[in-house]
Amino acid sequence: MDKVSSTNDNIIKAALKLFSEKGYLGATTREISREAGVSEVTLFRHFPAKEKLLEEVIGKYSFLPALKDLLSEIHDLSYRDALTLIAQRLLDFLVMRKDWIRIMHAEVQRSPESKLHGIFHGLMEEFFNTLAVYFRTMQEKGVLTDFDPTYGARAFHGIFFCYFNMEDVLRRDRYRIADRNKAISEFVTIFVKGTER
Amino acid sequence: MDKVSSTNDNIIKAALKLFSEKGYLGATTREISREAGVSEVTLFRHFPAKEKLLEEVIGKYSFLPALKDLLSEIHDLSYRDALTLIAQRLLDFLVMRKDWIRIMHAEVQRSPESKLHGIFHGLMEEFFNTLAVYFRTMQEKGVLTDFDPTYGARAFHGIFFCYFNMEDVLRRDRYRIADRNKAISEFVTIFVKGTER
Amino acid sequence: MDKVSSTNDNIIKAALKLFSEKGYLGATTREISREAGVSEVTLFRHFPAKEKLLEEVIGKYSFLPALKDLLSEIHDLSYRDALTLIAQRLLDFLVMRKDWIRIMHAEVQRSPESKLHGIFHGLMEEFFNTLAVYFRTMQEKGVLTDFDPTYGARAFHGIFFCYFNMEDVLRRDRYRIADRNKAISEFVTIFVKGTER
Amino acid sequence: MDKVSSTNDNIIKAALKLFSEKGYLGATTREISREAGVSEVTLFRHFPAKEKLLEEVIGKYSFLPALKDLLSEIHDLSYRDALTLIAQRLLDFLVMRKDWIRIMHAEVQRSPESKLHGIFHGLMEEFFNTLAVYFRTMQEKGVLTDFDPTYGARAFHGIFFCYFNMEDVLRRDRYRIADRNKAISEFVTIFVKGTER
DNA sequence: CATGAATGAGTCTTCATTCAT
DNA sequence: AATGAATGAAGACTCATTCAT
């Protein structure tokens, strides 16, 4: 990576971190530039305004590619194993993209008319649809009851997203893998039993 | 209500509204005072600093009382009806306290070391426990399987909280009662089937 | 004068001085506020932006009222005495409004699309017309040759304006009343002889 | 012309244009370098500071040589024809050096202690003297009355300079040759009649 | 108790200028 | 000689907060 794109990247990473820690308004361009190890002016040569930097940061990451891969992986698994894998990957993603997600949620609330809103809406919609397609397939195979697949997807997502969110917000450092497996197992058990024919 | 406490109240209400719309940093004391119909200085006579105003706003509302009442109401209902009622009340609360919730979530993220963190933690813990106690009772009655009641509570909460959150964030105005009953019914169906013996 | 309008006035006076000395861009809001003896923020509470302050400063002064008065004063004077009085008053005005004029000229050049352009254009047009009316009257009385009165007005103005401008720019402090009377006399002599029948 | 001096020239021309359009402070080195088609650093290699670039630009042009030539041309012309030619040449010069003149005037006002002041002073003084010499010669020939030749020169200059300035500032593009000849004729008529014996 | 006027500290942003290649 | 990248200093402007009435 050449110097330019490395500087660019450093700034985006610093912004990702600080936006997620302090919110868009709470993070100053001065802090961000220092965290990135460059001068404030350099930040502004790379991104013409703070707002554009936010857009860049948000545009940089998505979890849809990972999800597509996932669907091909679970074809041969049992329903329970499939859901377990999906849950694991979802939590992996949420943990990995923790900062990005925090920014997304905070800023979508703060300025509902912004571009972020559209991005966020699209992302969620696509996630729900993808999961719903899986549920419908399984219903057609006769494995599942005929609940509404979209609501199923939202319930599944809600359970894990709130779990992640709570752990992230409340325990922050004490996040442990053991807890996590227990949680996945408990949640999946309920969900499988609740949807299986 | 005398003039003093009415002014006080107006300020808190204005702050609640603006904090929830624009975040703590995004809402200026000037705006808040104007929304409350008083001068900026008056705001500062009532609350010595913006931070204190936030604390006051947050401390003002909780949903625990409503929950306690609820538990006595559902004794005689069937499991399904009980969950439906709980879900309805939870969503009612979330919608009614929408602003408060938004602030809580945003600010807990933004400043993890603040008092809000403790408040939020306690609130959630108590909510989960209360629900868990109900589940445990039902397990002891032999109605439910022996899932971990705390995780059950979290799953239940997660489903409805994320549903509310998504509706709130994405559709904002198009929030309709029909959708809501459909959602409650679908979610409860899955959850009941997933936890009943 | 109450405190508010005195502060307001101080700021305008300070701006007038500094804009005229250093130009619009050269004078900083910080300097202006210090010159006015107030904080920078106070300046911005009184004038929402530097640009508005400029407009206020420019809008504050004009020389048309003085000119109207003048025309009634010269009715009974000889042509030469009338021109001498007009020249004196014009120079008085130019000297008194020195700062204002400097700003006007500089800023009309710098941003031709601004409001100032219209103001300036109107002012000059009116000045020329008023003087032309006087010349036409005198032509009708048979006192003057039939030169184009508008061009006569512009010639008269040009002579004295450039004189003022040169003295102002080049000698600044050495401006003396003796020089001035000599100049007026010389210029008027040429102009009278050049236009009298 | 080699590459170096062409680059040098491009920069000076770009600076001339932008300084005259936006003033010294309003024109940024970035803009100037782009207008010149070189990088900003190149500009600074050629001129060690913005201030030096201004001096270079100003030093580049003068109208005295043209004036000297002129004086030899008018020997055989009538007084009226001579003044007409001088006026034409003066306006030609002013129009051609429009940018230069604008900068000169603006900057002499803005920073009275600078070198420009001296340059400007010298230039004007020499112009006035040259013209005054012509008037004195004509007085000695008995063609003109015995007005003070220096003031005559200033009156003549003032009339045409203000005419040019007003046209330049106010009509900018609508500058037409017909108007100009009318103006020259009117002004010269008055001036000739005003100074001829 | 309530307020209009005032402010120091800080915001984002732009400037002329230098460094490394 | 020429440049893309980088910067310290300074710009206009806004913030939460205090003073005098």
mmCIF file with all atom_site columns, N, CA and C in Angstrom, chain A residues 119-153:
data_model
loop_
_atom_site.group_PDB
_atom_site.id
_atom_site.type_symbol
_atom_site.label_atom_id
_atom_site.label_alt_id
_atom_site.label_comp_id
_atom_site.label_asym_id
_atom_site.label_entity_id
_atom_site.label_seq_id
_atom_site.pdbx_PDB_ins_code
_atom_site.Cartn_x
_atom_site.Cartn_y
_atom_site.Cartn_z
_atom_site.occupancy
_atom_site.B_iso_or_equiv
_atom_site.pdbx_formal_charge
_atom_site.auth_seq_id
_atom_site.auth_comp_id
_atom_site.auth_asym_id
_atom_site.auth_atom_id
_atom_site.pdbx_PDB_model_num
ATOM 1   N N  . ILE A 1 119 ? -28.833 3.579   3.489  1.00 0.00 ? 119 ILE A N  1
ATOM 2   C CA . ILE A 1 119 ? -27.881 2.470   3.576  1.00 0.00 ? 119 ILE A CA 1
ATOM 3   C C  . ILE A 1 119 ? -28.363 1.455   4.606  1.00 0.00 ? 119 ILE A C  1
ATOM 4   N N  . PHE A 1 120 ? -28.692 1.963   5.769  1.00 0.00 ? 120 PHE A N  1
ATOM 5   C CA . PHE A 1 120 ? -29.096 1.081   6.862  1.00 0.00 ? 120 PHE A CA 1
ATOM 6   C C  . PHE A 1 120 ? -30.355 0.294   6.495  1.00 0.00 ? 120 PHE A C  1
ATOM 7   N N  . HIS A 1 121 ? -31.320 1.014   5.967  1.00 0.00 ? 121 HIS A N  1
ATOM 8   C CA . HIS A 1 121 ? -32.572 0.373   5.586  1.00 0.00 ? 121 HIS A CA 1
ATOM 9   C C  . HIS A 1 121 ? -32.306 -0.768  4.604  1.00 0.00 ? 121 HIS A C  1
ATOM 10  N N  . GLY A 1 122 ? -31.550 -0.469  3.559  1.00 0.00 ? 122 GLY A N  1
ATOM 11  C CA . GLY A 1 122 ? -31.233 -1.475  2.547  1.00 0.00 ? 122 GLY A CA 1
ATOM 12  C C  . GLY A 1 122 ? -30.557 -2.698  3.151  1.00 0.00 ? 122 GLY A C  1
ATOM 13  N N  . LEU A 1 123 ? -29.591 -2.429  4.003  1.00 0.00 ? 123 LEU A N  1
ATOM 14  C CA . LEU A 1 123 ? -28.829 -3.511  4.618  1.00 0.00 ? 123 LEU A CA 1
ATOM 15  C C  . LEU A 1 123 ? -29.736 -4.440  5.412  1.00 0.00 ? 123 LEU A C  1
ATOM 16  N N  . MET A 1 124 ? -30.551 -3.867  6.265  1.00 0.00 ? 124 MET A N  1
ATOM 17  C CA . MET A 1 124 ? -31.422 -4.683  7.109  1.00 0.00 ? 124 MET A CA 1
ATOM 18  C C  . MET A 1 124 ? -32.400 -5.466  6.261  1.00 0.00 ? 124 MET A C  1
ATOM 19  N N  . GLU A 1 125 ? -32.994 -4.769  5.306  1.00 0.00 ? 125 GLU A N  1
ATOM 20  C CA . GLU A 1 125 ? -33.967 -5.416  4.431  1.00 0.00 ? 125 GLU A CA 1
ATOM 21  C C  . GLU A 1 125 ? -33.341 -6.646  3.786  1.00 0.00 ? 125 GLU A C  1
ATOM 22  N N  . GLU A 1 126 ? -32.142 -6.452  3.250  1.00 0.00 ? 126 GLU A N  1
ATOM 23  C CA . GLU A 1 126 ? -31.492 -7.556  2.543  1.00 0.00 ? 126 GLU A CA 1
ATOM 24  C C  . GLU A 1 126 ? -31.162 -8.697  3.503  1.00 0.00 ? 126 GLU A C  1
ATOM 25  N N  . PHE A 1 127 ? -30.722 -8.335  4.676  1.00 0.00 ? 127 PHE A N  1
ATOM 26  C CA . PHE A 1 127 ? -30.414 -9.375  5.660  1.00 0.00 ? 127 PHE A CA 1
ATOM 27  C C  . PHE A 1 127 ? -31.669 -10.189 5.989  1.00 0.00 ? 127 PHE A C  1
ATOM 28  N N  . PHE A 1 128 ? -32.757 -9.502  6.266  1.00 0.00 ? 128 PHE A N  1
ATOM 29  C CA . PHE A 1 128 ? -34.002 -10.189 6.616  1.00 0.00 ? 128 PHE A CA 1
ATOM 30  C C  . PHE A 1 128 ? -34.463 -11.062 5.458  1.00 0.00 ? 128 PHE A C  1
ATOM 31  N N  . ASN A 1 129 ? -34.401 -10.548 4.256  1.00 0.00 ? 129 ASN A N  1
ATOM 32  C CA . ASN A 1 129 ? -34.850 -11.326 3.102  1.00 0.00 ? 129 ASN A CA 1
ATOM 33  C C  . ASN A 1 129 ? -34.044 -12.598 2.920  1.00 0.00 ? 129 ASN A C  1
ATOM 34  N N  . THR A 1 130 ? -32.717 -12.441 3.040  1.00 0.00 ? 130 THR A N  1
ATOM 35  C CA . THR A 1 130 ? -31.861 -13.599 2.846  1.00 0.00 ? 130 THR A CA 1
ATOM 36  C C  . THR A 1 130 ? -32.217 -14.709 3.838  1.00 0.00 ? 130 THR A C  1
ATOM 37  N N  . LEU A 1 131 ? -32.378 -14.307 5.079  1.00 0.00 ? 131 LEU A N  1
ATOM 38  C CA . LEU A 1 131 ? -32.719 -15.295 6.104  1.00 0.00 ? 131 LEU A CA 1
ATOM 39  C C  . LEU A 1 131 ? -34.105 -15.872 5.827  1.00 0.00 ? 131 LEU A C  1
ATOM 40  N N  . ALA A 1 132 ? -35.020 -15.008 5.405  1.00 0.00 ? 132 ALA A N  1
ATOM 41  C CA . ALA A 1 132 ? -36.392 -15.461 5.136  1.00 0.00 ? 132 ALA A CA 1
ATOM 42  C C  . ALA A 1 132 ? -36.403 -16.501 4.018  1.00 0.00 ? 132 ALA A C  1
ATOM 43  N N  . VAL A 1 133 ? -35.566 -16.278 3.015  1.00 0.00 ? 133 VAL A N  1
ATOM 44  C CA . VAL A 1 133 ? -35.500 -17.250 1.912  1.00 0.00 ? 133 VAL A CA 1
ATOM 45  C C  . VAL A 1 133 ? -35.114 -18.630 2.445  1.00 0.00 ? 133 VAL A C  1
ATOM 46  N N  . TYR A 1 134 ? -34.153 -18.631 3.350  1.00 0.00 ? 134 TYR A N  1
ATOM 47  C CA . TYR A 1 134 ? -33.751 -19.919 3.936  1.00 0.00 ? 134 TYR A CA 1
ATOM 48  C C  . TYR A 1 134 ? -34.926 -20.578 4.658  1.00 0.00 ? 134 TYR A C  1
ATOM 49  N N  . PHE A 1 135 ? -35.625 -19.777 5.462  1.00 0.00 ? 135 PHE A N  1
ATOM 50  C CA . PHE A 1 135 ? -36.770 -20.332 6.195  1.00 0.00 ? 135 PHE A CA 1
ATOM 51  C C  . PHE A 1 135 ? -37.814 -20.867 5.217  1.00 0.00 ? 135 PHE A C  1
ATOM 52  N N  . ARG A 1 136 ? -38.089 -20.153 4.163  1.00 0.00 ? 136 ARG A N  1
ATOM 53  C CA . ARG A 1 136 ? -39.116 -20.587 3.220  1.00 0.00 ? 136 ARG A CA 1
ATOM 54  C C  . ARG A 1 136 ? -38.721 -21.911 2.575  1.00 0.00 ? 136 ARG A C  1
ATOM 55  N N  . THR A 1 137 ? -37.462 -21.991 2.191  1.00 0.00 ? 137 THR A N  1
ATOM 56  C CA . THR A 1 137 ? -36.976 -23.257 1.625  1.00 0.00 ? 137 THR A CA 1
ATOM 57  C C  . THR A 1 137 ? -37.241 -24.415 2.574  1.00 0.00 ? 137 THR A C  1
ATOM 58  N N  . MET A 1 138 ? -36.937 -24.182 3.843  1.00 0.00 ? 138 MET A N  1
ATOM 59  C CA . MET A 1 138 ? -37.107 -25.248 4.826  1.00 0.00 ? 138 MET A CA 1
ATOM 60  C C  . MET A 1 138 ? -38.590 -25.560 5.033  1.00 0.00 ? 138 MET A C  1
ATOM 61  N N  . GLN A 1 139 ? -39.415 -24.530 4.937  1.00 0.00 ? 139 GLN A N  1
ATOM 62  C CA . GLN A 1 139 ? -40.856 -24.775 5.048  1.00 0.00 ? 139 GLN A CA 1
ATOM 63  C C  . GLN A 1 139 ? -41.322 -25.641 3.893  1.00 0.00 ? 139 GLN A C  1
ATOM 64  N N  . GLU A 1 140 ? -40.825 -25.331 2.685  1.00 0.00 ? 140 GLU A N  1
ATOM 65  C CA . GLU A 1 140 ? -41.234 -26.104 1.511  1.00 0.00 ? 140 GLU A CA 1
ATOM 66  C C  . GLU A 1 140 ? -40.779 -27.552 1.611  1.00 0.00 ? 140 GLU A C  1
ATOM 67  N N  . LYS A 1 141 ? -39.653 -27.750 2.283  1.00 0.00 ? 141 LYS A N  1
ATOM 68  C CA . LYS A 1 141 ? -39.183 -29.128 2.523  1.00 0.00 ? 141 LYS A CA 1
ATOM 69  C C  . LYS A 1 141 ? -40.014 -29.815 3.603  1.00 0.00 ? 141 LYS A C  1
ATOM 70  N N  . GLY A 1 142 ? -40.906 -29.075 4.227  1.00 0.00 ? 142 GLY A N  1
ATOM 71  C CA . GLY A 1 142 ? -41.740 -29.664 5.268  1.00 0.00 ? 142 GLY A CA 1
ATOM 72  C C  . GLY A 1 142 ? -41.078 -29.742 6.624  1.00 0.00 ? 142 GLY A C  1
ATOM 73  N N  . VAL A 1 143 ? -39.920 -29.114 6.752  1.00 0.00 ? 143 VAL A N  1
ATOM 74  C CA . VAL A 1 143 ? -39.211 -29.183 8.032  1.00 0.00 ? 143 VAL A CA 1
ATOM 75  C C  . VAL A 1 143 ? -39.801 -28.210 9.065  1.00 0.00 ? 143 VAL A C  1
ATOM 76  N N  . LEU A 1 144 ? -40.292 -27.063 8.565  1.00 0.00 ? 144 LEU A N  1
ATOM 77  C CA . LEU A 1 144 ? -40.753 -26.033 9.501  1.00 0.00 ? 144 LEU A CA 1
ATOM 78  C C  . LEU A 1 144 ? -42.263 -25.811 9.402  1.00 0.00 ? 144 LEU A C  1
ATOM 79  N N  . THR A 1 145 ? -42.817 -25.254 10.475 1.00 0.00 ? 145 THR A N  1
ATOM 80  C CA . THR A 1 145 ? -44.236 -24.861 10.450 1.00 0.00 ? 145 THR A CA 1
ATOM 81  C C  . THR A 1 145 ? -44.381 -23.650 9.526  1.00 0.00 ? 145 THR A C  1
ATOM 82  N N  . ASP A 1 146 ? -45.622 -23.291 9.272  1.00 0.00 ? 146 ASP A N  1
ATOM 83  C CA . ASP A 1 146 ? -45.767 -22.209 8.290  1.00 0.00 ? 146 ASP A CA 1
ATOM 84  C C  . ASP A 1 146 ? -45.895 -20.807 8.905  1.00 0.00 ? 146 ASP A C  1
ATOM 85  N N  . PHE A 1 147 ? -44.970 -20.489 9.785  1.00 0.00 ? 147 PHE A N  1
ATOM 86  C CA . PHE A 1 147 ? -44.895 -19.099 10.302 1.00 0.00 ? 147 PHE A CA 1
ATOM 87  C C  . PHE A 1 147 ? -44.465 -18.166 9.154  1.00 0.00 ? 147 PHE A C  1
ATOM 88  N N  . ASP A 1 148 ? -44.686 -16.886 9.344  1.00 0.00 ? 148 ASP A N  1
ATOM 89  C CA . ASP A 1 148 ? -44.259 -15.921 8.326  1.00 0.00 ? 148 ASP A CA 1
ATOM 90  C C  . ASP A 1 148 ? -42.729 -15.802 8.349  1.00 0.00 ? 148 ASP A C  1
ATOM 91  N N  . PRO A 1 149 ? -42.068 -16.142 7.258  1.00 0.00 ? 149 PRO A N  1
ATOM 92  C CA . PRO A 1 149 ? -40.597 -16.231 7.290  1.00 0.00 ? 149 PRO A CA 1
ATOM 93  C C  . PRO A 1 149 ? -39.921 -14.902 7.616  1.00 0.00 ? 149 PRO A C  1
ATOM 94  N N  . THR A 1 150 ? -40.534 -13.819 7.179  1.00 0.00 ? 150 THR A N  1
ATOM 95  C CA . THR A 1 150 ? -39.911 -12.517 7.463  1.00 0.00 ? 150 THR A CA 1
ATOM 96  C C  . THR A 1 150 ? -39.911 -12.234 8.962  1.00 0.00 ? 150 THR A C  1
ATOM 97  N N  . TYR A 1 151 ? -41.022 -12.522 9.605  1.00 0.00 ? 151 TYR A N  1
ATOM 98  C CA . TYR A 1 151 ? -41.071 -12.316 11.053 1.00 0.00 ? 151 TYR A CA 1
ATOM 99  C C  . TYR A 1 151 ? -40.128 -13.270 11.763 1.00 0.00 ? 151 TYR A C  1
ATOM 100 N N  . GLY A 1 152 ? -40.028 -14.468 11.223 1.00 0.00 ? 152 GLY A N  1
ATOM 101 C CA . GLY A 1 152 ? -39.065 -15.406 11.793 1.00 0.00 ? 152 GLY A CA 1
ATOM 102 C C  . GLY A 1 152 ? -37.664 -14.824 11.751 1.00 0.00 ? 152 GLY A C  1
ATOM 103 N N  . ALA A 1 153 ? -37.339 -14.289 10.580 1.00 0.00 ? 153 ALA A N  1
ATOM 104 C CA . ALA A 1 153 ? -36.000 -13.710 10.422 1.00 0.00 ? 153 ALA A CA 1
ATOM 105 C C  . ALA A 1 153 ? -35.786 -12.572 11.421 1.00 0.00 ? 153 ALA A C  1
#
